[in-house]
Coordinates of C-alpha atoms and ligand atoms in Angstrom, one line a residue:
Chain Z
M1 CA -9.6 -17.5 34.6
T2 CA -11.8 -20.3 33.6
S3 CA -10.5 -23.0 31.4
L4 CA -12.5 -21.5 28.6
H5 CA -10.2 -18.5 28.4
S6 CA -6.8 -19.6 29.2
V7 CA -3.5 -18.9 27.6
V8 CA -2.9 -21.1 24.5
N9 CA 0.4 -21.7 22.9
L10 CA 0.7 -20.8 19.2
R11 CA 3.5 -21.2 16.8
D12 CA 5.5 -18.1 16.3
A13 CA 4.9 -16.1 13.1
R14 CA 7.5 -16.1 10.4
K15 CA 6.0 -14.9 7.1
V16 CA 4.0 -11.7 6.9
A17 CA 2.6 -10.1 3.8
I18 CA 1.3 -6.5 3.4
F19 CA -0.9 -6.2 0.4
G20 CA -1.7 -2.8 -1.2
G21 CA -3.6 -2.1 -4.4
T22 CA -6.0 -4.9 -4.2
H23 CA -8.3 -2.1 -5.3
G24 CA -6.1 0.0 -7.6
N25 CA -7.7 3.4 -6.8
E26 CA -7.3 3.2 -2.9
M27 CA -4.2 5.3 -2.7
S28 CA -3.0 5.0 0.9
G29 CA -2.2 1.3 0.6
V30 CA -0.8 1.7 -3.0
T31 CA 1.5 4.5 -1.8
L32 CA 2.6 2.8 1.4
V33 CA 3.3 -0.5 -0.2
N34 CA 5.2 1.1 -3.1
M35 CA 7.2 3.1 -0.6
W36 CA 8.1 -0.1 1.4
I37 CA 9.0 -1.9 -1.7
N38 CA 11.5 0.8 -2.4
N39 CA 12.8 1.0 1.2
G40 CA 11.6 -1.6 3.7
A41 CA 13.5 -0.3 6.8
E42 CA 10.3 1.0 8.4
I43 CA 8.6 -2.4 8.3
Q44 CA 11.6 -4.6 9.1
R45 CA 11.3 -6.6 12.4
S46 CA 13.8 -9.0 13.8
G47 CA 13.2 -12.6 12.9
L48 CA 10.4 -11.8 10.6
M49 CA 10.1 -12.0 6.8
I50 CA 7.8 -9.2 5.7
K51 CA 6.7 -9.0 2.1
P52 CA 5.0 -5.9 0.6
L53 CA 3.1 -6.6 -2.6
I54 CA 1.0 -4.6 -5.0
T55 CA -1.7 -7.2 -5.6
N56 CA -3.4 -5.6 -8.7
P57 CA -0.7 -3.8 -10.6
R58 CA -2.8 -3.3 -13.8
A59 CA -5.6 -1.7 -11.8
V60 CA -3.1 0.5 -9.9
E61 CA -1.7 1.6 -13.3
K62 CA -5.1 2.6 -14.5
C63 CA -6.1 4.0 -11.1
T64 CA -9.3 1.9 -11.2
R65 CA -10.8 -0.5 -8.7
Y66 CA -10.2 -3.5 -11.0
V67 CA -9.7 -4.4 -14.6
D68 CA -12.1 -7.3 -15.3
T69 CA -13.5 -8.3 -11.9
D70 CA -13.1 -7.4 -8.2
L71 CA -9.8 -9.1 -7.1
N72 CA -11.1 -9.0 -3.5
R73 CA -13.9 -11.3 -4.4
A74 CA -11.8 -13.6 -6.6
F75 CA -10.1 -16.0 -4.1
T76 CA -12.8 -18.6 -4.4
P77 CA -12.0 -22.3 -4.3
D78 CA -13.3 -22.5 -8.0
N79 CA -11.2 -19.7 -9.2
L80 CA -8.1 -20.9 -7.5
S81 CA -8.4 -24.4 -8.8
A82 CA -9.5 -23.6 -12.3
P83 CA -7.2 -24.7 -15.1
R84 CA -5.2 -21.7 -16.2
N85 CA -6.1 -20.2 -19.5
E86 CA -5.6 -16.8 -21.2
D87 CA -9.3 -16.1 -21.5
M88 CA -9.8 -15.9 -17.8
P89 CA -10.5 -12.5 -16.3
Y90 CA -7.2 -10.9 -15.4
E91 CA -8.0 -10.8 -11.7
V92 CA -8.7 -14.6 -11.7
R93 CA -5.2 -15.2 -13.1
R94 CA -3.7 -12.8 -10.7
A95 CA -5.5 -14.5 -7.8
Q96 CA -3.9 -17.8 -8.8
E97 CA -0.5 -16.2 -9.0
I98 CA -0.9 -14.6 -5.5
N99 CA -2.2 -17.9 -4.1
Q100 CA 1.0 -19.6 -5.4
M101 CA 3.2 -16.9 -3.8
F102 CA 1.4 -16.5 -0.4
G103 CA -0.7 -19.6 0.0
P104 CA -1.8 -22.0 -1.1
K105 CA -5.0 -21.1 0.8
G106 CA -5.6 -23.5 3.6
S107 CA -2.2 -25.1 3.4
P108 CA 0.6 -25.2 6.0
D109 CA 2.8 -23.3 3.6
A110 CA 0.6 -20.3 3.5
Y111 CA 1.8 -17.0 5.0
D112 CA 1.1 -16.6 8.7
I113 CA -0.4 -13.1 8.5
I114 CA -1.6 -11.1 5.6
F115 CA -2.6 -7.4 6.0
D116 CA -4.6 -6.0 3.1
L117 CA -4.7 -2.2 3.0
H118 CA -8.0 -0.5 1.7
N119 CA -9.6 2.9 1.7
T120 CA -13.2 3.7 1.8
T121 CA -15.2 6.8 0.7
S122 CA -17.3 6.3 3.9
N123 CA -16.7 8.1 7.1
M124 CA -15.5 4.9 8.9
G125 CA -12.3 6.2 10.4
S126 CA -9.7 3.4 11.0
T127 CA -11.3 0.0 10.8
L128 CA -9.8 -3.5 11.2
I129 CA -11.7 -6.3 9.4
L130 CA -11.7 -9.8 10.8
E131 CA -13.1 -12.9 9.1
S132 CA -13.3 -15.1 12.1
S133 CA -14.5 -14.6 15.7
K134 CA -12.4 -17.6 16.8
D135 CA -8.9 -16.4 15.8
D136 CA -7.2 -15.7 19.1
F137 CA -4.1 -14.4 17.4
N138 CA -6.0 -11.8 15.3
L139 CA -8.2 -10.7 18.3
Q140 CA -5.1 -10.2 20.5
M141 CA -3.5 -8.2 17.7
V142 CA -6.6 -6.0 17.3
N143 CA -6.8 -5.5 21.0
F144 CA -3.1 -4.5 21.0
I145 CA -3.6 -2.0 18.2
K146 CA -6.7 -0.5 19.8
Q147 CA -4.8 0.2 22.9
A148 CA -1.8 1.5 21.1
I149 CA -3.6 4.1 19.1
A150 CA -6.1 5.2 21.9
P151 CA -7.6 7.7 22.4
T152 CA -7.9 7.6 18.6
S153 CA -10.6 5.1 18.0
C154 CA -10.3 2.0 15.8
S155 CA -13.4 0.0 15.0
V156 CA -13.4 -3.7 14.4
L157 CA -15.7 -5.1 11.7
L158 CA -16.3 -8.8 11.8
N159 CA -17.4 -10.2 8.5
E160 CA -18.3 -13.8 9.4
H161 CA -21.7 -13.9 7.7
P162 CA -22.6 -17.1 5.8
L163 CA -23.8 -15.2 2.7
L164 CA -22.2 -11.7 3.0
Q165 CA -18.6 -12.9 3.6
Y166 CA -16.5 -13.0 0.4
S167 CA -13.3 -14.5 -0.8
T168 CA -10.7 -11.8 -0.1
S169 CA -7.1 -11.5 -1.2
R170 CA -6.0 -11.9 2.4
S171 CA -8.0 -15.0 2.9
I172 CA -5.1 -17.1 1.6
G173 CA -3.1 -16.3 4.8
K174 CA -3.6 -18.1 8.1
H175 CA -4.5 -14.9 9.9
P176 CA -6.1 -12.5 7.4
I177 CA -6.7 -8.9 8.5
G178 CA -8.1 -6.0 6.5
L179 CA -7.4 -2.4 7.2
E180 CA -10.0 0.0 5.9
V181 CA -9.4 3.7 6.4
G182 CA -11.6 6.6 5.4
P183 CA -13.0 8.8 4.3
Q184 CA -10.9 9.3 1.2
P185 CA -12.1 9.6 -2.4
Q186 CA -10.9 7.1 -4.9
G187 CA -7.8 8.3 -6.6
V188 CA -6.9 10.7 -3.8
L189 CA -4.1 10.5 -1.2
R190 CA -4.9 12.4 2.0
S191 CA -2.1 12.8 4.5
N192 CA -4.3 12.2 7.5
I193 CA -5.6 8.9 6.1
F194 CA -2.1 7.8 5.0
E195 CA -0.6 8.5 8.4
S196 CA -3.4 6.7 10.3
M197 CA -2.9 3.5 8.1
R198 CA 0.9 3.8 8.5
A199 CA 0.5 3.9 12.3
I200 CA -1.8 0.9 12.5
V201 CA 0.7 -1.2 10.4
K202 CA 3.5 -0.2 12.7
H203 CA 1.6 -1.3 15.8
A204 CA 0.6 -4.5 14.1
L205 CA 4.2 -5.4 13.3
D206 CA 5.3 -4.4 16.8
F207 CA 2.7 -6.8 18.2
I208 CA 4.0 -9.7 16.0
E209 CA 7.6 -9.0 17.1
L210 CA 6.6 -8.9 20.8
F211 CA 4.7 -12.1 20.3
N212 CA 7.6 -13.8 18.6
G213 CA 9.9 -12.5 21.4
G214 CA 7.9 -14.6 24.0
M215 CA 5.5 -12.0 25.4
E216 CA 2.4 -13.5 26.9
F217 CA -0.8 -11.8 26.0
Q218 CA -3.6 -12.2 28.6
P219 CA -7.1 -13.2 27.7
C220 CA -9.0 -10.1 26.6
M221 CA -12.4 -8.8 25.3
V222 CA -12.8 -7.1 22.0
D223 CA -15.8 -5.1 21.0
V224 CA -16.7 -5.7 17.4
Y225 CA -19.4 -4.9 14.9
R226 CA -20.7 -8.1 13.3
V227 CA -22.0 -7.8 9.8
S228 CA -25.7 -8.8 9.8
E229 CA -27.3 -7.6 6.7
K230 CA -26.9 -5.3 3.6
M231 CA -29.2 -2.6 2.5
D232 CA -29.5 -1.5 -1.1
Y233 CA -30.6 2.0 -2.4
P234 CA -34.2 2.3 -3.5
R235 CA -34.3 1.6 -7.2
D236 CA -36.7 1.8 -10.1
K237 CA -37.5 -1.1 -12.4
N238 CA -34.5 -0.3 -14.6
G239 CA -32.1 -0.6 -11.6
N240 CA -31.5 3.2 -11.3
I241 CA -31.5 4.6 -7.8
T242 CA -34.4 6.7 -6.8
A243 CA -33.1 8.0 -3.5
M244 CA -29.9 9.1 -1.7
V245 CA -28.6 8.3 1.7
H246 CA -30.5 10.7 4.0
P247 CA -28.4 13.6 5.4
N248 CA -29.0 12.4 9.0
L249 CA -27.4 9.0 8.1
Q250 CA -24.7 10.2 5.7
D251 CA -21.3 10.1 7.5
G252 CA -22.9 8.5 10.5
D253 CA -21.0 5.2 10.2
W254 CA -20.9 3.2 13.5
K255 CA -23.7 5.3 15.0
P256 CA -26.9 3.6 16.0
L257 CA -29.8 3.5 13.5
N258 CA -33.0 3.0 15.4
P259 CA -36.4 1.8 14.0
G260 CA -38.1 4.9 12.6
D261 CA -34.9 6.9 11.9
P262 CA -34.4 8.5 8.4
M263 CA -32.5 6.3 6.0
F264 CA -33.0 7.6 2.5
Q265 CA -34.1 10.9 0.9
T266 CA -35.9 10.6 -2.5
F267 CA -35.2 13.1 -5.3
D268 CA -38.6 14.7 -4.6
G269 CA -37.7 15.3 -1.1
S270 CA -39.6 12.6 0.8
T271 CA -37.9 10.5 3.6
I272 CA -37.7 6.8 3.8
N273 CA -37.3 5.5 7.3
Y274 CA -35.5 2.4 8.7
E275 CA -38.3 -0.1 9.5
G276 CA -36.2 -2.9 11.0
G277 CA -37.1 -4.4 14.4
S278 CA -34.0 -3.4 16.3
T279 CA -31.2 -0.9 16.4
V280 CA -28.3 -1.6 14.0
Y281 CA -24.9 0.1 13.4
P282 CA -24.5 1.0 9.8
T283 CA -21.2 1.2 8.1
F284 CA -19.7 1.5 4.6
I285 CA -22.4 4.2 4.2
N286 CA -22.5 5.4 0.7
E287 CA -19.2 3.8 -0.3
A288 CA -18.6 4.6 -4.0
A289 CA -17.6 1.0 -5.0
Y290 CA -20.7 -0.5 -3.6
Y291 CA -23.3 1.1 -5.9
E292 CA -22.6 -1.7 -8.4
K293 CA -22.9 -4.3 -5.6
Q294 CA -26.4 -3.0 -4.7
Q295 CA -25.4 -1.9 -1.3
A296 CA -26.0 1.6 0.2
F297 CA -24.6 0.4 3.5
V298 CA -24.1 -2.7 5.6
M299 CA -25.8 -3.2 8.9
T300 CA -24.0 -4.5 11.9
K301 CA -24.7 -5.6 15.5
R302 CA -22.5 -4.8 18.4
E303 CA -20.9 -7.8 20.2
T304 CA -18.1 -8.4 22.6
L305 CA -15.8 -11.3 21.8
T306 CA -13.5 -13.0 24.3
A307 CA -10.1 -14.1 23.2
N308 CA -7.8 -16.6 24.8
G309 CA -4.5 -15.4 26.0
I310 CA -1.6 -16.4 23.6
K311 CA 2.1 -17.2 23.9
A312 CA 4.5 -18.3 21.2
Y313 CA 6.4 -21.5 20.9
K314 CA 9.1 -22.1 18.4
I315 CA 9.6 -25.4 16.6
Chain L
M1 CA -23.2 55.9 -13.2
T2 CA -20.3 56.7 -15.4
S3 CA -20.7 55.8 -19.0
L4 CA -18.3 53.0 -18.4
H5 CA -20.8 51.1 -16.4
S6 CA -24.2 51.8 -17.9
V7 CA -27.1 49.6 -18.8
V8 CA -26.6 47.8 -22.1
N9 CA -29.3 46.1 -24.1
L10 CA -28.8 42.4 -24.9
R11 CA -30.9 40.1 -26.9
D12 CA -33.2 38.0 -24.9
A13 CA -32.2 34.4 -24.3
R14 CA -34.0 31.6 -26.1
K15 CA -32.0 28.4 -26.0
V16 CA -30.5 27.1 -22.8
A17 CA -28.7 23.8 -22.3
I18 CA -27.9 22.0 -19.1
F19 CA -25.1 19.5 -19.5
G20 CA -24.4 16.7 -17.0
G21 CA -22.0 13.8 -17.3
T22 CA -19.3 15.7 -19.1
H23 CA -17.3 13.6 -16.6
G24 CA -19.1 10.3 -16.2
N25 CA -18.3 9.8 -12.5
E26 CA -19.5 13.1 -11.2
M27 CA -22.8 12.0 -9.9
S28 CA -24.8 15.1 -9.0
G29 CA -25.0 16.4 -12.6
V30 CA -25.5 12.9 -14.0
T31 CA -28.4 12.3 -11.6
L32 CA -30.1 15.8 -12.0
V33 CA -29.9 15.7 -15.8
N34 CA -31.2 12.2 -16.0
M35 CA -34.0 13.2 -13.6
W36 CA -34.9 16.3 -15.8
I37 CA -34.8 14.3 -19.0
N38 CA -37.4 12.1 -17.4
N39 CA -39.5 14.9 -16.0
G40 CA -38.6 18.5 -17.0
A41 CA -41.2 20.3 -15.0
E42 CA -38.8 21.6 -12.5
I43 CA -36.6 23.3 -15.2
Q44 CA -39.4 24.7 -17.4
R45 CA -39.5 28.5 -17.6
S46 CA -42.0 30.4 -19.8
G47 CA -40.7 31.3 -23.2
L48 CA -37.5 29.3 -22.9
M49 CA -36.3 26.2 -24.5
I50 CA -34.2 24.3 -21.9
K51 CA -32.5 21.1 -23.0
P52 CA -30.8 18.8 -20.5
L53 CA -28.2 16.5 -22.0
I54 CA -25.9 13.7 -20.8
T55 CA -22.8 14.8 -22.7
N56 CA -20.6 11.7 -22.2
P57 CA -23.1 8.7 -22.0
R58 CA -20.4 6.1 -22.4
A59 CA -18.4 7.4 -19.5
V60 CA -21.6 7.7 -17.4
E61 CA -22.3 4.0 -18.2
K62 CA -18.9 3.0 -17.0
C63 CA -18.9 5.5 -14.1
T64 CA -15.5 6.8 -15.2
R65 CA -14.3 10.3 -16.0
Y66 CA -13.9 9.6 -19.7
V67 CA -13.4 6.7 -22.1
D68 CA -10.6 7.8 -24.4
T69 CA -9.8 11.5 -23.6
D70 CA -11.2 14.2 -21.3
L71 CA -14.4 15.5 -23.1
N72 CA -14.0 18.8 -21.2
R73 CA -10.7 19.5 -23.0
A74 CA -11.9 18.3 -26.4
F75 CA -13.8 21.3 -27.8
T76 CA -10.7 22.7 -29.6
P77 CA -11.0 24.3 -33.1
D78 CA -8.9 21.4 -34.4
N79 CA -11.0 18.7 -33.0
L80 CA -14.3 20.3 -34.0
S81 CA -13.1 20.8 -37.6
A82 CA -11.3 17.4 -38.1
P83 CA -12.7 15.2 -40.8
R84 CA -14.9 12.6 -39.0
N85 CA -13.4 9.1 -38.8
E86 CA -14.0 6.1 -36.7
D87 CA -10.5 5.9 -35.3
M88 CA -11.0 9.2 -33.5
P89 CA -11.1 9.1 -29.8
Y90 CA -14.7 8.6 -28.7
E91 CA -14.8 12.0 -26.9
V92 CA -13.6 13.9 -30.0
R93 CA -16.4 12.3 -32.1
R94 CA -18.9 13.2 -29.3
A95 CA -17.6 16.8 -29.2
Q96 CA -18.4 17.1 -32.9
E97 CA -21.9 15.8 -32.3
I98 CA -22.5 18.1 -29.4
N99 CA -21.1 21.0 -31.4
Q100 CA -23.6 20.2 -34.2
M101 CA -26.5 20.1 -31.7
F102 CA -25.7 23.1 -29.4
G103 CA -23.2 25.2 -31.5
P104 CA -21.6 25.5 -33.8
K105 CA -19.1 27.2 -31.5
G106 CA -18.8 30.9 -32.3
S107 CA -21.8 30.9 -34.6
P108 CA -25.1 32.9 -34.2
D109 CA -27.0 29.5 -34.1
A110 CA -25.2 28.4 -30.9
Y111 CA -27.2 28.1 -27.7
D112 CA -27.5 31.2 -25.6
I113 CA -26.5 29.7 -22.3
I114 CA -24.9 26.4 -21.5
F115 CA -24.6 25.2 -17.9
D116 CA -22.2 22.4 -17.3
L117 CA -22.6 20.5 -14.0
H118 CA -19.5 19.1 -12.3
N119 CA -18.4 17.7 -9.0
T120 CA -15.0 17.9 -7.3
T121 CA -13.4 15.9 -4.6
S122 CA -12.0 19.2 -3.3
N123 CA -13.6 21.2 -0.5
M124 CA -14.7 24.0 -2.8
G125 CA -18.3 24.3 -1.8
S126 CA -20.5 25.7 -4.6
T127 CA -18.4 27.3 -7.3
L128 CA -19.5 29.0 -10.6
I129 CA -16.8 29.0 -13.3
L130 CA -16.6 31.8 -15.8
E131 CA -14.4 31.9 -18.9
S132 CA -14.5 35.6 -19.5
S133 CA -14.4 38.8 -17.3
K134 CA -16.2 40.7 -20.0
D135 CA -19.5 38.8 -20.2
D136 CA -22.0 41.2 -18.6
F137 CA -24.8 38.6 -18.8
N138 CA -22.9 35.9 -17.0
L139 CA -21.6 38.3 -14.4
Q140 CA -25.1 39.6 -13.7
M141 CA -26.4 36.0 -13.5
V142 CA -23.6 35.1 -11.1
N143 CA -24.4 38.2 -9.0
F144 CA -28.1 37.2 -8.9
I145 CA -27.2 33.6 -7.8
K146 CA -24.9 34.7 -5.1
Q147 CA -27.5 37.0 -3.6
A148 CA -30.3 34.3 -3.9
I149 CA -28.4 31.6 -2.0
A150 CA -26.8 33.9 0.7
P151 CA -25.8 33.4 3.4
T152 CA -24.6 30.2 1.9
S153 CA -21.5 31.1 0.0
C154 CA -20.9 30.6 -3.7
S155 CA -17.4 31.3 -5.1
V156 CA -16.6 32.4 -8.6
L157 CA -13.7 31.1 -10.3
L158 CA -12.5 33.0 -13.4
N159 CA -10.6 30.9 -15.8
E160 CA -9.4 33.3 -18.4
H161 CA -5.7 32.4 -18.3
P162 CA -4.0 32.3 -21.7
L163 CA -2.3 28.9 -21.0
L164 CA -4.5 27.3 -18.3
Q165 CA -7.8 27.9 -20.0
Y166 CA -9.1 24.9 -21.8
S167 CA -11.7 24.0 -24.4
T168 CA -14.8 23.1 -22.3
S169 CA -18.0 21.4 -23.4
R170 CA -19.9 24.5 -22.5
S171 CA -17.6 26.8 -24.5
I172 CA -19.7 26.2 -27.6
G173 CA -22.5 28.3 -26.1
K174 CA -22.6 32.0 -26.1
H175 CA -22.6 32.3 -22.4
P176 CA -20.8 29.3 -20.9
I177 CA -21.0 28.7 -17.2
G178 CA -19.7 25.9 -15.2
L179 CA -21.0 24.7 -11.8
E180 CA -18.6 22.8 -9.7
V181 CA -19.8 21.5 -6.3
G182 CA -17.9 19.5 -3.7
P183 CA -16.5 17.8 -1.8
Q184 CA -17.9 14.6 -3.3
P185 CA -16.0 11.5 -4.1
Q186 CA -16.2 10.2 -7.7
G187 CA -19.0 7.7 -8.1
V188 CA -20.8 8.9 -5.0
L189 CA -24.0 10.9 -4.7
R190 CA -24.3 13.0 -1.6
S191 CA -27.7 14.6 -0.8
N192 CA -26.2 17.8 0.4
I193 CA -24.1 18.3 -2.8
F194 CA -27.1 17.3 -5.0
E195 CA -29.4 19.8 -3.3
S196 CA -26.8 22.6 -3.5
M197 CA -26.4 22.1 -7.3
R198 CA -30.1 21.9 -7.8
A199 CA -30.7 25.2 -6.0
I200 CA -28.2 27.0 -8.1
V201 CA -29.7 25.8 -11.3
K202 CA -33.1 26.9 -10.1
H203 CA -31.8 30.4 -9.4
A204 CA -30.0 30.6 -12.7
L205 CA -33.1 29.7 -14.6
D206 CA -35.1 32.2 -12.5
F207 CA -32.7 34.9 -13.5
I208 CA -33.0 34.2 -17.2
E209 CA -36.8 34.3 -17.0
L210 CA -36.7 37.6 -15.2
F211 CA -34.2 39.0 -17.7
N212 CA -36.4 37.8 -20.6
G213 CA -39.4 39.3 -18.9
G214 CA -37.9 42.8 -19.1
M215 CA -36.3 43.3 -15.7
E216 CA -33.5 45.7 -15.7
F217 CA -30.4 44.6 -13.8
Q218 CA -28.2 47.4 -12.4
P219 CA -24.4 47.6 -12.8
C220 CA -22.8 45.5 -10.1
M221 CA -19.6 44.3 -8.7
V222 CA -18.5 40.6 -8.5
D223 CA -15.7 39.2 -6.4
V224 CA -13.9 36.5 -8.3
Y225 CA -10.9 34.3 -8.0
R226 CA -8.8 34.6 -11.1
V227 CA -6.7 31.5 -12.1
S228 CA -3.1 32.5 -12.1
E229 CA -0.9 29.4 -12.0
K230 CA -1.0 25.7 -11.4
M231 CA 1.1 23.8 -8.8
D232 CA 2.1 20.2 -9.3
Y233 CA 2.9 17.6 -6.6
P234 CA 6.6 17.1 -5.9
R235 CA 7.6 14.0 -8.0
D236 CA 10.6 11.8 -8.5
K237 CA 12.3 11.2 -11.9
N238 CA 9.8 8.5 -12.8
G239 CA 6.9 10.9 -12.2
N240 CA 5.7 9.4 -9.0
I241 CA 4.6 11.8 -6.4
T242 CA 6.9 12.1 -3.3
A243 CA 4.7 14.2 -1.1
M244 CA 1.1 14.8 -0.2
V245 CA -0.9 18.0 0.2
H246 CA 0.0 19.3 3.7
P247 CA -2.7 18.8 6.3
N248 CA -2.8 22.6 6.9
L249 CA -3.6 23.1 3.2
Q250 CA -5.9 20.1 2.7
D251 CA -9.6 21.2 2.5
G252 CA -8.5 24.9 2.7
D253 CA -9.8 25.8 -0.7
W254 CA -10.3 29.6 -1.1
K255 CA -8.3 30.3 2.0
P256 CA -5.1 32.5 1.7
L257 CA -1.8 30.7 1.2
N258 CA 0.9 33.0 2.3
P259 CA 4.7 32.9 1.5
G260 CA 6.2 30.5 4.0
D261 CA 3.0 28.5 4.7
P262 CA 3.2 24.7 4.6
M263 CA 2.1 23.3 1.2
F264 CA 3.3 19.7 1.0
Q265 CA 4.3 16.9 3.4
T266 CA 6.8 14.3 2.2
F267 CA 6.4 10.7 3.1
D268 CA 9.3 11.0 5.5
G269 CA 7.5 13.8 7.3
S270 CA 9.3 16.9 6.2
T271 CA 7.4 20.0 5.1
I272 CA 7.6 21.9 1.8
N273 CA 6.5 25.5 2.2
Y274 CA 5.0 27.8 -0.4
E275 CA 7.8 30.0 -1.6
G276 CA 5.9 32.4 -3.9
G277 CA 6.2 36.1 -3.6
S278 CA 2.6 37.0 -2.7
T279 CA -0.5 35.5 -1.2
V280 CA -2.6 33.3 -3.4
Y281 CA -5.9 31.5 -2.9
P282 CA -5.6 27.9 -3.8
T283 CA -8.5 25.8 -5.1
F284 CA -9.1 22.4 -6.6
I285 CA -6.8 21.3 -3.8
N286 CA -6.1 17.5 -4.1
E287 CA -8.7 16.9 -6.8
A288 CA -8.7 13.2 -7.8
A289 CA -8.9 13.9 -11.5
Y290 CA -6.0 16.2 -11.5
Y291 CA -3.2 13.9 -10.5
E292 CA -2.9 12.8 -14.2
K293 CA -2.8 16.5 -15.2
Q294 CA 0.1 17.2 -12.9
Q295 CA -1.9 19.5 -10.7
A296 CA -2.0 19.4 -6.9
F297 CA -4.0 22.7 -6.8
V298 CA -4.5 25.8 -8.8
M299 CA -3.5 29.2 -7.6
T300 CA -5.9 32.2 -7.8
K301 CA -5.8 35.9 -7.2
R302 CA -8.7 37.8 -5.8
E303 CA -10.2 40.5 -8.0
T304 CA -13.5 42.5 -8.2
L305 CA -15.1 42.8 -11.6
T306 CA -17.6 45.4 -12.6
A307 CA -20.5 44.5 -14.8
N308 CA -22.7 46.7 -16.9
G309 CA -26.3 46.7 -16.2
I310 CA -28.3 44.7 -18.6
K311 CA -31.8 44.7 -20.0
A312 CA -33.4 42.5 -22.7
Y313 CA -34.7 43.5 -26.1
K314 CA -36.6 41.1 -28.3
I315 CA -36.2 41.0 -32.1
Ligands
LIG1 ZN1 -10.9 -1.7 -1.1
LIG2 ZN1 -15.8 17.5 -14.0

């Protein structure tokens, strides 16, 4: 190995959180977390404190994405430091509470690892979402999970974009990691999606236990899809959409979209092609929650990251 | 032909309504109806008044099923005759308005035909929903549509059950007919589902035009699935579900469910089998909107109806 990719010593992990219901109508995480709150045997690991939490209980109660504003965009420095008052959007108050319990964001007291469980209506399969290309611990965990569930595939989405990254619930932890599993309609619990998510959490916790137990993980390479740009639906001057995702693109998450490929189909049957300069890999294609965010899909580029090896030390 | 199944003379049809947005997050109907309100050329037929309507505009605005209560259950005699007041649920007031415009329900002034466009998260394909096994006009229309779109299949659901039938928006018309197309998540517009629904409406309007033009439709037989019983998810004493639709049943709408077949899968992995006495044909399997209605799926029985021939007369 070169010195660039050696084995680094990291503190062992002590505090792990599993968030469900950050979006109250994404039923796999809501159901798993409620189940584990009732009976945590399945997620117990020796020497680890693992805390499952329903992050947006009011949205879960109403089976809606959020009540006032998207909780998974609410963990901004401004929100977290704002003086508390009762006129705040519910989710901003809730973000402050969660930050007190599991953060504070950026502090040494913050939880070591926070998993946040999501579903998508898009045909993305099992996806792990990272917020940093430099987090050896998370890259090693992702590598471990991918190997553990092979030959079932698990994609890795890297959202490290200066404008498109957002302030997630999990971002208050030292190692934030999102799980996004689909396709599943909002408000529906499908057994296949439920079991896929459950298996990934199991492998992730196994990894942490092995790491804490002293196992050395060798430097590794991880294929990721890096967020590069978002694409909105064609719209009229009133903001109403005038075209749908083209049938060739629908359900084609992670597949190459080449210049000239069909992208949208207008209501009168004409085709709008992708006119970008290079191949991209779309994902979150036709996600229900993203119409209001002016996003028909997000474009990504493929990239291979290299992670240092890691080994735990205890203090 | 025997005298039981002869050709009957029916008044020609004059007033046709196409409802979308009875459930505000079912995007095919919302989008088609808004499109036709903007430009009705596609739905014009000679001699016919065809009126597209967004039935629940507030729910459409919020992209939610309903605001206060399910509009598609709100057209009861009690609701429609209640003295108007501002404390009524929004959908009850709206039902009264719609009944004034397109009914009154049961009166000679009511619209002749009302189509109501719905989507489901279930894997039901294209489904026509009838409320009466005795409505020769609707049975002939359904027969025409089925033949027009063959070999693509189109199922017919007959909801004539004394307890499970409900007071739909379309029920204020003389010939109510529901279109239910899926699978499509709430809040999502898929091009394949959109085009399937659009094709069915086209064929339905063509049928009415041919009927008005004097074409005689011969007696025919129509295979339907008659609603027989509903099945809830297994639940604990707090009403929370304790099992999911079994993977063998998920997406198996219209396929036979035999005694002993797997029906639910509990969170700890055990299977609950169907213990009924005879084969049923489940549909609306794992529909998002029916969790709150305590319904995991509805059971149906296959049946073949016979319709009289029909021919129009003008007065
Ligand atoms: Zn989510
Ligand atoms: Zn509906």
